[in-house]
Amino acid sequence: MATPTPHPSQRPHLAAVVEDRLYAAAGWLLGHLGWRPRLETYTGYGTPDRVRVLARVLLAPRGHAGPERERARAARRGFRHFLTVPAPHRTVVLRLGDNMSEIVSDRAGYVDVELPVTGPLSAGSRTAVLECPDGPGLVRAEAEILVLGDDVRFGVVSDMDDTTMVTAVPRPLLAAWNTFVRHASARRAVPGMAELYRTVREAHPDATFFYLSTGAWNTAGTLRAFLARHGYPAGPLLLTDWGPTLTGWFRSGPAHKEASLDLLMSWFPQVRWLLVGDDGQRDPEIYDRVVRRWPGRVRAVAIRQLTGGEQVLAGNAPSSGESPTGGEPVPTVAGRDGVELARRLGEVPGVL
């Protein structure tokens, strides 16, 4: 699941057709074994007048819901997060304040919808209630919605892999080991990054934080637990869905990141952003394009530099340390960790 986009009118890609049929067969079998729908919710965001709601309808054995089960799922080995069966095309009723909407989950069970709000919401954390019919009863879950007021002037969008946590994503074998085998508790934070973000929060008490990654929504619980355990400021995750799409075998990670950033820029025109990433997965190029499309909207760019050896293993040339914005009037700093980035961001007016 990435930012909402219209479905193409062309015939679905073969991979999507095969995936849909496999899910349909698995759903039929598990339904006969007593598995029922389960709502998994993610933190959405919005303005006083409209919100984006994020959730997923999955199939699960009876009794596999509730906070304790969620904590247990977050602590599992990585590969187990991907052993899920979606419940596609399920009706979900959403209630937020005095507003009610009826939504249908997509082919992978996701709910990703933008909704207007009647009776403006007050800024802060709000709670939406989602209900999914399950025979004579209902499956219920709550989803947090972060509502940004017009007074919010500063925000941070941070990459996750090798920016907040050490995952070695550019190296395929290590990335697979870290993603699918290691326990979530074994993940290491990039030194100094949590402290940097807390410093930003001290300088801008009303700042909002978003965590952007090409990682799958299956790992959302693990990532939330990691951020909390290492003292990162809380904020919505902007993840995607792995697997085939209606147009191809795989989703485009850079396209997901750019679409997510464009959505934030369009929804919150009053916010000036600090974009933080690393130079191992095309973040400098992605941020460069965003800076050019949205002049005056980015306060600064901070890039965590991988070591020369990491760059070679990633298939990149070692970074020259030059600004990725190609002369755009946006301050760009680079450093090996959060300590070095903090020192250099301290020289940029209006950031720290």
PDB file of C-alpha atoms in Angstrom, residues 11-23 107 243-250:
ATOM      1  CA  ARG A  11      -5.899  -5.875 -17.865  1.00  0.00           C
ATOM      2  CA  PRO A  12      -4.247  -6.765 -14.518  1.00  0.00           C
ATOM      3  CA  HIS A  13      -0.702  -8.099 -14.639  1.00  0.00           C
ATOM      4  CA  LEU A  14      -0.390 -11.900 -14.613  1.00  0.00           C
ATOM      5  CA  ALA A  15       1.452 -11.814 -11.276  1.00  0.00           C
ATOM      6  CA  ALA A  16      -1.461  -9.941  -9.675  1.00  0.00           C
ATOM      7  CA  VAL A  17      -3.964 -12.410 -11.086  1.00  0.00           C
ATOM      8  CA  VAL A  18      -1.981 -15.373  -9.708  1.00  0.00           C
ATOM      9  CA  GLU A  19      -1.586 -13.696  -6.309  1.00  0.00           C
ATOM     10  CA  ASP A  20      -5.316 -12.921  -6.122  1.00  0.00           C
ATOM     11  CA  ARG A  21      -6.222 -16.526  -6.869  1.00  0.00           C
ATOM     12  CA  LEU A  22      -3.785 -17.852  -4.275  1.00  0.00           C
ATOM     13  CA  TYR A  23      -5.203 -15.513  -1.650  1.00  0.00           C
ATOM     14  CA  ARG A 107      -7.322  -6.669  -3.363  1.00  0.00           C
ATOM     15  CA  GLY A 243       4.398  -8.101  -4.000  1.00  0.00           C
ATOM     16  CA  PRO A 244       2.816  -7.765  -7.429  1.00  0.00           C
ATOM     17  CA  THR A 245       0.737  -4.802  -8.523  1.00  0.00           C
ATOM     18  CA  LEU A 246      -1.884  -4.468 -11.232  1.00  0.00           C
ATOM     19  CA  THR A 247       0.878  -3.297 -13.581  1.00  0.00           C
ATOM     20  CA  GLY A 248       3.978  -5.341 -12.688  1.00  0.00           C
ATOM     21  CA  TRP A 249       5.858  -7.805 -10.521  1.00  0.00           C
ATOM     22  CA  PHE A 250       7.110  -5.292  -7.973  1.00  0.00           C
TER      23      PHE A 250
END
